[in-house]
Short mmCIF file of C-alpha atoms in Angstrom, two decimals:
data_model
loop_
_atom_site.label_atom_id
_atom_site.label_comp_id
_atom_site.label_asym_id
_atom_site.label_seq_id
_atom_site.Cartn_x
_atom_site.Cartn_y
_atom_site.Cartn_z
CA MET C 1 107.42 78.17 128.42
CA HIS C 2 104.48 78.36 126.87
CA THR C 3 102.53 75.98 124.10
CA LEU C 4 102.84 77.78 120.47
CA GLN C 5 99.78 77.11 118.31
CA CYS C 6 100.82 77.58 114.88
CA LEU C 7 98.40 79.90 113.31
CA LEU C 8 99.35 80.45 109.88
CA GLY C 9 101.61 79.12 106.81
CA SER C 10 102.80 80.57 103.99
CA LYS C 11 105.36 80.83 101.93
CA GLY C 12 106.84 83.95 103.54
CA GLY C 13 106.75 82.96 107.04
CA VAL C 14 105.30 80.98 109.71
CA ILE C 15 103.12 82.86 112.30
CA PHE C 16 102.88 81.31 115.57
CA SER C 17 101.34 82.42 118.85
CA SER C 18 101.33 81.45 122.41
CA SER C 19 98.42 80.05 124.57
CA ARG C 20 98.35 83.53 126.14
CA GLY C 21 98.67 85.39 123.22
CA LYS C 22 100.82 87.90 124.07
CA ASN C 23 104.12 86.41 121.53
CA ILE C 24 103.90 85.96 117.71
CA ILE C 25 107.15 85.35 115.77
CA LEU C 26 107.72 85.99 112.40
CA LEU C 27 109.58 83.10 110.38
CA VAL C 28 111.19 84.73 107.26
CA SER C 29 113.82 83.48 105.33
CA SER C 30 116.28 85.28 103.07
CA TRP C 31 119.09 85.25 101.08
CA PHE C 32 121.57 87.54 102.13
CA HIS C 33 125.21 88.48 101.21
CA GLY C 34 125.11 84.67 99.90
CA LEU C 35 124.18 83.09 102.89
CA ASN C 36 120.49 82.01 103.71
CA ILE C 37 119.89 83.80 106.77
CA TYR C 38 116.34 83.85 109.16
CA LEU C 39 114.56 87.73 110.26
CA PHE C 40 112.28 87.73 113.25
CA SER C 41 110.27 89.75 114.23
CA LEU C 42 109.44 89.12 117.58
CA PHE C 43 106.69 90.85 119.83
CA LEU C 44 107.29 90.27 123.61
CA GLY C 45 105.51 93.01 125.05
CA ASP C 46 107.71 96.14 125.05
CA THR C 47 110.05 94.03 122.25
CA VAL C 48 110.34 94.35 118.60
CA THR C 49 113.01 92.66 116.83
CA ILE C 50 114.22 92.00 113.15
CA GLY C 51 117.15 89.99 112.91
CA ASP C 52 119.54 90.73 115.54
CA VAL C 53 118.51 94.26 116.02
CA SER C 54 116.15 94.73 119.13
CA PHE C 55 114.07 98.13 119.92
CA LYS C 56 112.43 98.29 123.31
CA LEU C 57 108.85 99.70 122.58
CA LYS C 58 107.49 103.09 124.98
CA THR C 59 103.88 103.59 125.40
CA PRO C 60 103.34 106.71 123.25
CA LYS C 61 101.86 110.13 124.70
CA ASN C 62 99.56 110.41 121.98
CA PRO C 63 98.44 107.37 120.49
CA GLU C 64 96.37 109.16 117.79
CA PHE C 65 99.67 110.06 116.23
CA VAL C 66 101.00 106.23 115.92
CA PRO C 67 100.49 105.42 111.56
CA GLN C 68 97.75 102.54 111.50
CA ASN C 69 96.72 99.88 109.31
CA TYR C 70 100.15 100.34 106.92
CA MET C 71 101.76 96.86 107.91
CA THR C 72 100.56 93.60 106.78
CA ASP C 73 100.04 89.96 107.54
CA SER C 74 103.25 89.22 104.30
CA LEU C 75 105.96 91.70 104.18
CA ALA C 76 108.44 91.44 101.24
CA GLN C 77 112.02 90.73 102.28
CA ALA C 78 112.89 93.84 100.36
CA ILE C 79 110.73 95.05 102.80
CA VAL C 80 112.05 93.74 105.83
CA HIS C 81 115.83 94.62 104.65
CA HIS C 82 114.57 98.25 104.47
CA LEU C 83 112.93 98.36 108.49
CA ARG C 84 115.82 96.56 109.67
CA TRP C 85 118.35 98.80 108.83
CA ILE C 86 115.90 101.78 109.60
CA MET C 87 116.02 100.29 112.65
CA GLN C 88 119.55 99.79 113.43
CA LYS C 89 120.43 103.73 112.58
CA ASP C 90 117.20 104.78 114.38
CA LEU C 91 118.79 102.85 117.49
CA LEU C 92 122.45 105.07 116.71
CA GLY C 93 120.17 108.19 116.96
CA GLN C 94 120.95 109.05 113.09
CA ASP C 95 118.29 110.81 110.94
CA VAL C 96 117.41 108.38 107.62
CA PHE C 97 116.88 109.39 104.07
CA LEU C 98 115.01 107.37 102.04
CA ILE C 99 115.39 107.75 98.59
CA GLY C 100 113.74 106.44 94.87
CA PRO C 101 111.45 106.31 92.12
CA PRO C 102 107.81 107.81 92.58
CA GLY C 103 105.25 106.55 94.40
CA PRO C 104 104.12 105.44 98.11
CA LEU C 105 106.76 103.05 98.97
CA ARG C 106 109.07 104.91 100.28
CA ARG C 107 106.40 106.29 102.32
CA SER C 108 105.14 103.05 103.24
CA ILE C 109 108.01 101.92 104.66
CA ALA C 110 108.16 104.83 106.97
CA MET C 111 105.43 104.88 108.27
CA GLN C 112 105.26 100.59 108.59
CA TYR C 113 108.06 101.38 110.96
CA LEU C 114 106.61 104.03 113.13
CA GLU C 115 103.75 101.90 113.56
CA LEU C 116 105.86 98.74 114.16
CA THR C 117 108.03 101.05 116.69
CA LYS C 118 104.56 102.46 118.35
CA ARG C 119 106.26 105.73 117.55
CA GLU C 120 104.10 109.59 116.89
CA VAL C 121 104.97 110.92 113.99
CA GLU C 122 104.80 114.54 112.71
CA TYR C 123 104.52 114.70 108.32
CA ILE C 124 104.88 117.13 106.08
CA ALA C 125 104.86 117.50 102.43
CA LEU C 126 107.44 119.65 101.10
CA SER C 127 106.88 121.80 98.36
CA ARG C 128 108.10 125.35 96.31
CA ASP C 129 105.95 127.31 98.23
CA THR C 130 107.07 125.48 101.95
CA THR C 131 108.98 128.31 103.87
CA GLU C 132 110.22 128.53 107.59
CA THR C 133 107.27 129.45 109.21
CA ASP C 134 106.42 126.05 107.94
CA LEU C 135 108.79 124.12 109.82
CA LYS C 136 109.42 126.31 112.95
CA GLN C 137 106.71 128.51 114.20
CA ARG C 138 104.10 130.26 112.27
CA ARG C 139 102.77 133.68 113.95
CA GLU C 140 98.86 134.01 114.41
CA ILE C 141 96.45 136.37 115.79
CA ARG C 142 93.53 134.81 118.09
CA ASP C 143 90.81 137.57 120.18
CA GLY C 144 93.49 140.21 119.18
CA SER C 145 96.75 138.97 120.31
CA ALA C 146 99.13 137.90 118.27
CA PHE C 147 101.27 134.89 119.55
CA TYR C 148 103.70 131.84 117.65
CA LEU C 149 102.49 128.75 117.16
CA ASP C 150 105.22 125.27 117.45
CA GLN C 151 104.69 123.62 113.84
CA CYS C 152 106.05 119.94 112.58
CA ALA C 153 109.78 120.37 113.60
CA VAL C 154 109.57 122.06 116.33
CA ARG C 155 106.37 119.58 117.89
CA ALA C 156 108.58 116.46 117.24
CA ALA C 157 111.35 117.62 118.55
CA THR C 158 110.22 119.08 121.95
CA GLU C 159 107.78 115.40 122.02
CA GLY C 160 109.97 113.21 120.75
CA ARG C 161 108.26 111.94 117.08
CA ILE C 162 109.78 111.19 114.06
CA LEU C 163 109.23 114.02 112.08
CA VAL C 164 108.61 112.92 108.15
CA LEU C 165 109.85 115.10 105.46
CA GLU C 166 108.16 114.22 101.85
CA GLY C 167 109.58 116.26 98.76
CA LEU C 168 113.26 116.92 100.00
CA GLU C 169 113.67 118.03 96.43
CA LYS C 170 111.23 120.35 96.07
CA ALA C 171 111.61 122.70 98.57
CA GLU C 172 113.65 126.08 97.69
CA ARG C 173 117.66 125.20 98.60
CA ASN C 174 117.17 128.28 101.45
CA VAL C 175 114.84 126.45 102.89
CA LEU C 176 116.05 123.59 104.52
CA PRO C 177 119.64 124.86 105.97
CA VAL C 178 117.53 126.30 108.72
CA LEU C 179 117.23 122.71 110.39
CA ASN C 180 120.85 121.72 109.89
CA ASN C 181 121.61 122.66 113.56
CA LEU C 182 119.26 120.74 114.75
CA LEU C 183 119.92 117.50 112.80
CA GLU C 184 123.20 118.10 114.10
CA ASN C 185 123.70 119.23 117.09
CA ARG C 186 119.56 118.87 117.92
CA GLU C 187 119.82 122.91 118.88
CA MET C 188 117.13 126.00 117.20
CA GLN C 189 116.20 129.48 118.14
CA LEU C 190 112.61 130.22 117.88
CA GLU C 191 111.30 133.02 116.86
CA ASP C 192 109.54 133.36 120.33
CA GLY C 193 113.09 133.88 121.85
CA ARG C 194 112.72 129.72 122.98
CA PHE C 195 116.01 127.64 122.33
CA LEU C 196 115.80 124.59 121.77
CA MET C 197 118.70 122.38 123.10
CA SER C 198 120.30 119.01 122.92
CA ALA C 199 118.74 116.24 125.71
CA GLU C 200 122.58 115.82 126.54
CA ARG C 201 123.97 119.49 126.92
CA TYR C 202 120.33 120.13 128.99
CA ASP C 203 120.55 117.37 131.27
CA LYS C 204 124.02 118.38 132.26
CA LEU C 205 123.17 122.01 132.12
CA LEU C 206 120.33 120.36 134.72
CA GLN C 207 123.43 118.97 137.54
CA SER C 208 123.82 123.05 137.98
CA HIS C 209 120.90 124.67 137.30
CA THR C 210 117.83 124.30 138.47
CA LYS C 211 114.72 123.48 135.67
CA SER C 212 112.93 126.74 137.05
CA GLU C 213 116.36 128.50 136.10
CA LEU C 214 116.12 126.83 132.76
CA ASP C 215 112.74 127.39 132.08
CA ALA C 216 113.43 131.67 132.86
CA TRP C 217 116.05 131.16 130.54
CA LYS C 218 113.87 129.84 127.69
CA ILE C 219 115.90 126.45 126.93
CA VAL C 220 113.56 123.47 125.68
CA ARG C 221 115.04 119.90 126.08
CA VAL C 222 114.96 118.14 122.96
CA SER C 223 114.12 114.41 123.58
CA GLU C 224 116.19 112.25 122.94
CA ASP C 225 113.29 109.78 120.82
CA PHE C 226 113.42 112.74 117.70
CA ARG C 227 114.45 111.04 114.55
CA VAL C 228 113.53 112.54 111.39
CA ILE C 229 113.03 110.56 107.82
CA ALA C 230 113.55 111.96 104.62
CA LEU C 231 112.09 111.31 101.36
CA GLY C 232 113.06 112.15 98.20
CA LEU C 233 113.72 111.59 94.72
CA PRO C 234 117.10 111.50 92.76
CA VAL C 235 117.73 114.67 91.44
CA PRO C 236 119.07 114.21 88.41
CA LYS C 237 117.18 111.69 87.11
CA TYR C 238 114.39 113.01 88.02
CA SER C 239 113.60 117.00 87.96
CA GLY C 240 114.00 119.04 90.91
CA ASN C 241 117.04 120.85 93.61
CA PRO C 242 119.68 118.84 94.11
CA LEU C 243 120.24 118.80 98.25
CA ASP C 244 122.97 120.87 99.22
CA PRO C 245 126.01 119.12 100.99
CA PRO C 246 125.95 120.40 103.93
CA LEU C 247 122.27 118.98 104.84
CA ARG C 248 123.25 115.85 102.67
CA SER C 249 125.89 114.88 105.04
CA ARG C 250 123.50 115.16 108.18
CA PHE C 251 121.37 112.15 107.12
CA GLN C 252 122.16 108.26 106.21
CA ALA C 253 120.71 107.94 102.85
CA ARG C 254 119.13 103.93 101.41
CA ASP C 255 118.03 103.57 98.34
CA VAL C 256 114.94 102.12 98.10
CA TYR C 257 114.05 101.05 94.79
CA HIS C 258 110.74 99.46 93.44
CA LEU C 259 109.94 96.21 94.56
CA PRO C 260 112.10 93.01 93.37
CA PHE C 261 110.30 90.86 90.53
CA LYS C 262 109.73 87.80 92.22
CA ASP C 263 108.21 90.24 95.60
CA HIS C 264 106.00 91.69 93.39
CA LEU C 265 105.37 88.97 91.37
CA GLN C 266 103.67 87.09 94.46
CA LEU C 267 102.17 89.65 95.42
CA LEU C 268 100.11 90.39 92.50
CA TYR C 269 99.32 86.26 92.83
CA SER C 270 97.88 86.69 95.90
CA ILE C 271 95.43 89.66 95.11
CA GLY C 272 93.97 88.44 91.39
CA SER C 273 92.85 84.86 92.51
CA ASN C 274 90.86 84.96 89.50
CA ILE C 275 93.55 86.42 86.67
CA SER C 276 95.73 83.57 85.22
CA THR C 277 99.49 83.73 86.90
CA GLU C 278 100.97 83.86 83.21
CA ARG C 279 98.57 87.08 82.40
CA ILE C 280 100.14 88.84 85.59
CA SER C 281 103.49 88.29 85.27
CA GLN C 282 102.96 89.69 81.21
CA LEU C 283 101.25 92.93 82.75
CA LEU C 284 104.50 93.55 85.56
CA SER C 285 107.10 92.35 83.33
CA PHE C 286 105.19 94.97 80.55
CA ALA C 287 105.49 97.89 83.48
CA THR C 288 109.15 96.57 84.52
CA THR C 289 109.94 97.20 80.69
CA LEU C 290 108.48 100.82 81.24
CA CYS C 291 111.16 101.44 83.63
CA SER C 292 113.98 100.29 82.73
CA GLN C 293 117.02 102.22 81.68
CA GLU C 294 116.66 101.35 78.21
CA SER C 295 112.97 103.43 77.84
CA PHE C 296 114.30 106.41 80.09
CA THR C 297 116.73 106.89 77.14
CA LEU C 298 113.57 107.15 74.66
CA GLY C 299 111.83 109.55 76.90
CA LEU C 300 109.04 107.29 78.23
CA PRO C 301 108.19 108.30 81.87
CA ASP C 302 108.35 105.30 84.35
CA PHE C 303 105.59 103.58 84.64
CA PRO C 304 103.51 103.56 88.15
CA LEU C 305 103.93 99.69 89.69
CA ASP C 306 102.75 101.27 92.33
CA SER C 307 99.34 101.02 90.90
CA LEU C 308 99.76 97.48 89.74
CA SER C 309 97.93 96.33 92.93
CA ALA C 310 94.72 98.34 92.04
CA ALA C 311 95.03 97.27 88.26
CA VAL C 312 95.03 93.52 89.03
CA GLN C 313 92.33 93.87 92.24
CA ILE C 314 90.11 95.47 88.87
CA LEU C 315 91.00 92.73 86.55
CA ASP C 316 89.91 90.22 89.66
CA SER C 317 86.84 91.89 89.68
CA PHE C 318 86.46 92.11 86.11
CA PRO C 319 88.81 89.29 84.82
CA MET C 320 86.94 89.96 80.80
CA MET C 321 88.01 92.62 80.61
CA SER C 322 90.65 93.95 78.46
CA VAL C 323 94.19 94.53 80.01
CA GLN C 324 95.47 97.39 77.81
CA HIS C 325 91.94 99.10 78.65
CA VAL C 326 93.60 98.85 81.96
CA VAL C 327 96.90 99.97 81.38
CA ASP C 328 96.21 103.03 79.63
CA ARG C 329 94.21 104.41 82.99
CA LEU C 330 97.43 103.89 84.83
CA TYR C 331 99.79 105.24 82.09
CA PRO C 332 97.62 107.16 79.04
CA TYR C 333 100.47 107.39 76.93
CA ASN C 334 97.81 108.36 73.80
CA VAL C 335 97.84 111.89 76.04
CA PHE C 336 101.35 112.69 76.93
CA LEU C 337 103.42 110.56 74.60
CA GLY C 338 104.46 111.68 70.86
CA LYS C 339 104.78 109.70 67.91
CA GLU C 340 107.43 107.95 68.62
CA GLY C 341 106.91 107.62 72.16
CA ARG C 342 103.35 105.81 71.41
CA THR C 343 104.74 103.28 69.34
CA ALA C 344 107.02 102.46 71.67
CA VAL C 345 104.41 101.42 74.50
CA LYS C 346 102.76 99.86 72.08
CA ASP C 347 105.65 97.93 70.37
CA ALA C 348 106.16 96.50 74.34
CA LEU C 349 102.19 95.75 74.59
CA LYS C 350 102.71 93.42 71.45
CA ARG C 351 106.09 91.78 72.60
CA PHE C 352 103.94 90.32 75.81
CA GLU C 353 100.65 90.01 74.20
CA LEU C 354 98.33 92.66 76.06
CA GLN C 355 97.17 94.39 73.14
CA ASP C 356 93.30 94.19 73.00
CA SER C 357 91.52 91.10 71.17
CA GLU C 358 87.92 90.82 70.36
CA SER C 359 87.39 88.50 73.40
CA HIS C 360 88.45 91.24 75.59
CA LEU C 361 85.21 93.53 76.41
CA LEU C 362 84.97 97.08 78.20
CA PRO C 363 82.52 97.96 80.92
CA GLN C 364 79.43 99.62 78.77
CA ARG C 365 77.02 101.35 81.55
CA ILE C 366 75.91 101.22 85.37
CA THR C 367 72.83 99.56 85.59
CA LYS C 368 72.19 99.95 89.29
CA VAL C 369 73.46 101.22 92.44
CA GLU C 370 72.08 101.12 96.00
CA ARG C 371 73.22 101.07 99.64
CA ALA C 372 75.31 98.05 100.50
CA HIS C 373 74.02 95.72 103.19
CA GLY C 374 75.10 95.61 107.03
CA ASN C 375 76.01 97.84 108.98
CA LYS C 376 77.84 99.77 105.89
CA PRO C 377 76.77 103.32 106.42
CA PHE C 378 79.93 104.45 103.66
CA LYS C 379 79.31 101.61 100.86
CA ALA C 380 77.28 101.17 97.49
CA ASP C 381 77.02 98.17 95.85
CA VAL C 382 76.88 98.98 92.33
CA THR C 383 76.09 97.02 89.30
CA VAL C 384 78.02 97.88 86.19
CA GLN C 385 76.63 95.65 82.39
CA ILE C 386 80.14 94.29 80.62
CA GLY C 387 78.65 92.58 77.35
CA GLU C 388 76.32 90.24 78.34
CA LYS C 389 76.84 89.72 81.45
CA GLU C 390 76.44 92.06 84.75
CA VAL C 391 78.65 92.42 87.73
CA THR C 392 78.19 93.72 91.09
CA PHE C 393 81.04 95.12 93.15
CA GLN C 394 81.48 97.22 96.71
CA VAL C 395 82.79 101.32 96.40
CA PRO C 396 82.71 103.94 99.05
CA ALA C 397 80.21 106.30 98.71
CA GLY C 398 78.97 109.49 100.75
CA THR C 399 76.46 110.25 103.23
CA GLY C 400 73.95 112.35 100.62
CA LEU C 401 71.17 110.28 98.95
CA LEU C 402 72.18 108.15 95.82
CA LYS C 403 71.28 108.53 92.78
CA LYS C 404 69.07 105.20 91.69
CA HIS C 405 67.72 106.47 88.46
CA SER C 406 70.16 107.67 85.16
CA ARG C 407 67.32 110.27 84.08
CA SER C 408 68.56 114.02 84.72
CA ASP C 409 67.47 117.41 84.16
CA THR C 410 70.09 118.76 83.30
CA PHE C 411 72.47 116.07 82.36
CA ILE C 412 72.04 114.18 79.30
CA LYS C 413 73.70 111.02 79.23
CA THR C 414 75.53 109.61 75.69
CA SER C 415 76.81 106.23 75.12
CA SER C 416 80.58 107.46 75.82
CA HIS C 417 79.51 109.04 78.99
CA ASN C 418 77.94 106.02 80.45
CA GLN C 419 80.84 103.98 79.39
CA LEU C 420 83.00 106.76 81.31
CA LEU C 421 81.09 106.58 84.18
CA ALA C 422 81.40 102.73 84.80
CA GLU C 423 85.47 102.93 84.14
CA MET C 424 85.31 105.76 86.72
CA MET C 425 82.64 103.41 89.27
CA GLN C 426 85.67 100.84 88.51
CA SER C 427 88.65 102.68 89.61
CA HIS C 428 86.95 104.37 92.43
CA MET C 429 86.80 100.63 93.94
CA VAL C 430 90.36 100.74 94.55
CA LYS C 431 91.74 103.92 94.27
CA ASP C 432 91.64 107.98 93.67
CA MET C 433 91.38 109.07 90.51
CA CYS C 434 92.46 112.17 87.31
CA LEU C 435 90.04 113.13 85.18
CA ILE C 436 92.15 114.52 81.64
CA GLY C 437 90.92 116.36 78.84
CA GLY C 438 90.65 119.77 77.01
CA LYS C 439 89.05 123.00 77.64
CA GLY C 440 85.07 122.24 77.91
CA CYS C 441 85.09 118.53 77.41
CA GLY C 442 82.97 118.16 80.28
CA LYS C 443 85.23 116.46 83.13
CA THR C 444 83.34 118.95 85.64
CA VAL C 445 80.15 117.36 84.79
CA ILE C 446 81.12 114.14 84.87
CA ALA C 447 82.65 114.56 88.17
CA LYS C 448 79.57 115.91 89.68
CA GLU C 449 77.42 113.44 87.70
CA PHE C 450 79.51 110.75 89.76
CA ALA C 451 79.49 112.52 92.83
CA ASP C 452 75.75 112.55 92.55
CA ILE C 453 75.47 108.93 91.69
CA LEU C 454 77.15 108.34 94.93
CA GLY C 455 75.62 110.82 97.51
CA TYR C 456 78.60 112.51 97.45
CA SER C 457 79.08 116.20 98.19
CA ILE C 458 81.46 118.44 95.83
CA GLU C 459 83.94 120.80 97.64
CA PRO C 460 85.62 122.77 93.87
CA ILE C 461 88.93 124.16 93.94
CA MET C 462 90.61 125.89 90.89
CA LEU C 463 94.36 125.26 90.91
CA TYR C 464 96.83 127.71 89.02
CA GLN C 465 100.52 128.16 88.55
CA HIS C 466 101.08 130.14 91.21
CA PHE C 467 98.18 128.55 93.37
CA LEU C 468 99.84 128.19 97.85
CA LEU C 469 99.87 124.70 99.49
CA SER C 470 98.35 126.41 102.59
CA LEU C 471 95.27 126.86 100.50
CA LEU C 472 94.78 123.64 100.11
CA GLU C 473 95.05 123.09 104.18
CA CYS C 474 93.10 125.95 105.49
CA SER C 475 91.58 128.99 104.85
CA SER C 476 91.46 132.07 106.57
CA LYS C 477 89.44 134.93 107.32
CA ILE C 478 89.85 138.26 109.02
CA SER C 479 87.22 139.71 111.17
CA SER C 480 86.42 141.88 114.28
CA HIS C 481 88.06 139.05 116.71
CA CYS C 482 90.39 137.64 113.85
CA LYS C 483 89.66 134.13 114.36
CA PRO C 484 90.91 131.59 111.69
CA LYS C 485 88.35 130.25 109.56
#
C-alpha cells in the first residue's frame, strides 16, 4: 500500500496522489435519492471507477482521435451523475441519446466521458443537407478512378470508436433510418459490396470458416467496442423533426438540462473572483428566469446559460463595467424581440438590480496592441480604455503583423467604431462572436479592421438559404486528374 499525500482540498472533493504518482482518487459527496453517497474517480493504470461502476481502459490505437482538454479539475455533481450513467450504458453495450436544451453542455459531457475512458471518437454534426452518403460511404474520383471512401459511421463501426451524432432533430426523417440496422443488429450493407456484421455473429462464422473465406465474401467485423452517442433537442418545445419511433427505441435516453443553480453558482464564483458574490447571484438568477416556463409562455427565447462563464470572465477583468451591457451581448433582446418581449426583459433586469447606473462604465477605445511577451506566438496584449482607467488583457492573435497605429487610408474611425472594436476585443478574449446589423451598416469593414489589428487573415464566405454544409468543410475542383482541392 503506497503512502497517499494530499494534493488539493476543496468544497467539491479531495484529490490524493500516491508516492509513485499513478493512483489518483477524487472523492466527491452528493445527495442522491435521499442518501448521502460518495462518488470516486479512481485511476489505477487501466481502470476508471465512478461510484460503484468500473470501466477497464484500453490503449487507443489512434490517440489523436481521443478528445483532449475537456476534463476539468472539479466537476459538478450533476456532470458526475451523467458520466456514471453513460458508463453504465456503455458497459451494457447500449447506445445513448442525450437530450436537452441548446448549448454545448451535452457535447461537453460526451467528450468528457470519451476523454475519461480514452475512447476514440468519430463526430458528425447533422443538418437538413446531411445525406446517406455522409454517414455510410462517399464515392470519389482520384487519378481517374472511382472508389468508395468510408464515412464516420462505417469507420466508427470497424475501428471500435464512439460515433457522436449531434443535432439529431435537424436531419431529414429519411436519412437516419439507414442507421437503424447498425444500431439494433450491428449490421449494414455498404455500397462497395461489403457487409458489416456484428462481432458475435462474425466470431461464430469464424468457427466454421476461415478469415480468408469471410474476406472473400466481403464480410467485415463490427467491433464490440462500437457505440453511438446521439445529441439532440426535445421536439417540440424546440423546432426540428421528431424522431421516428423505430429509431427512438434504439437509444437509452437521458435528460441533460442546465447545471443546477447551486453548482452553476459555485462555478461562476470560481471564475469571477473580482466580482461580488451578490452580483454574480443576481446575474445567474436573471438568466435562469429567462429560461423558465413562464418566460417561454411569453415567447422569450432561452438565455444562453452556458455562456455566462464567458460574461463573468469579462466582468472579472473589467469589474467597473456595466453588467447590463454584457447581458446585451449574450442576449440582444432589443434586436430580436418585440415591444412586449423587451418590456419583460427590462422588468427582469430591474427586478434583479442589473440595470445601468451612472457609476457603470463602457469601454471607449483600444489604446495599445503588442505581441505577448515570452513564448506565446499566437497571443497579443491589448490595452483598452474604460473611463479614466486603462486595462491590459491577453487575446488570441494571428500570424501576421499587428496593426499598432489607429490611422488607416481606407477606414475612418468614429467614436462608435472605437467602442465597438474595444468591445470586440473583450469578447475575443473569451469566445467567438457574431456581428448583427442591417445591410450596409459596415459589419464586413469592422470585421476586416478587427482582423488587421490582430494580424489575422480573412476567409470570407457568403451564406445563403440553400448553402450546403459540405461547402464549409471542403471544396472540390474538377481537373484533368480529378484531384480534390
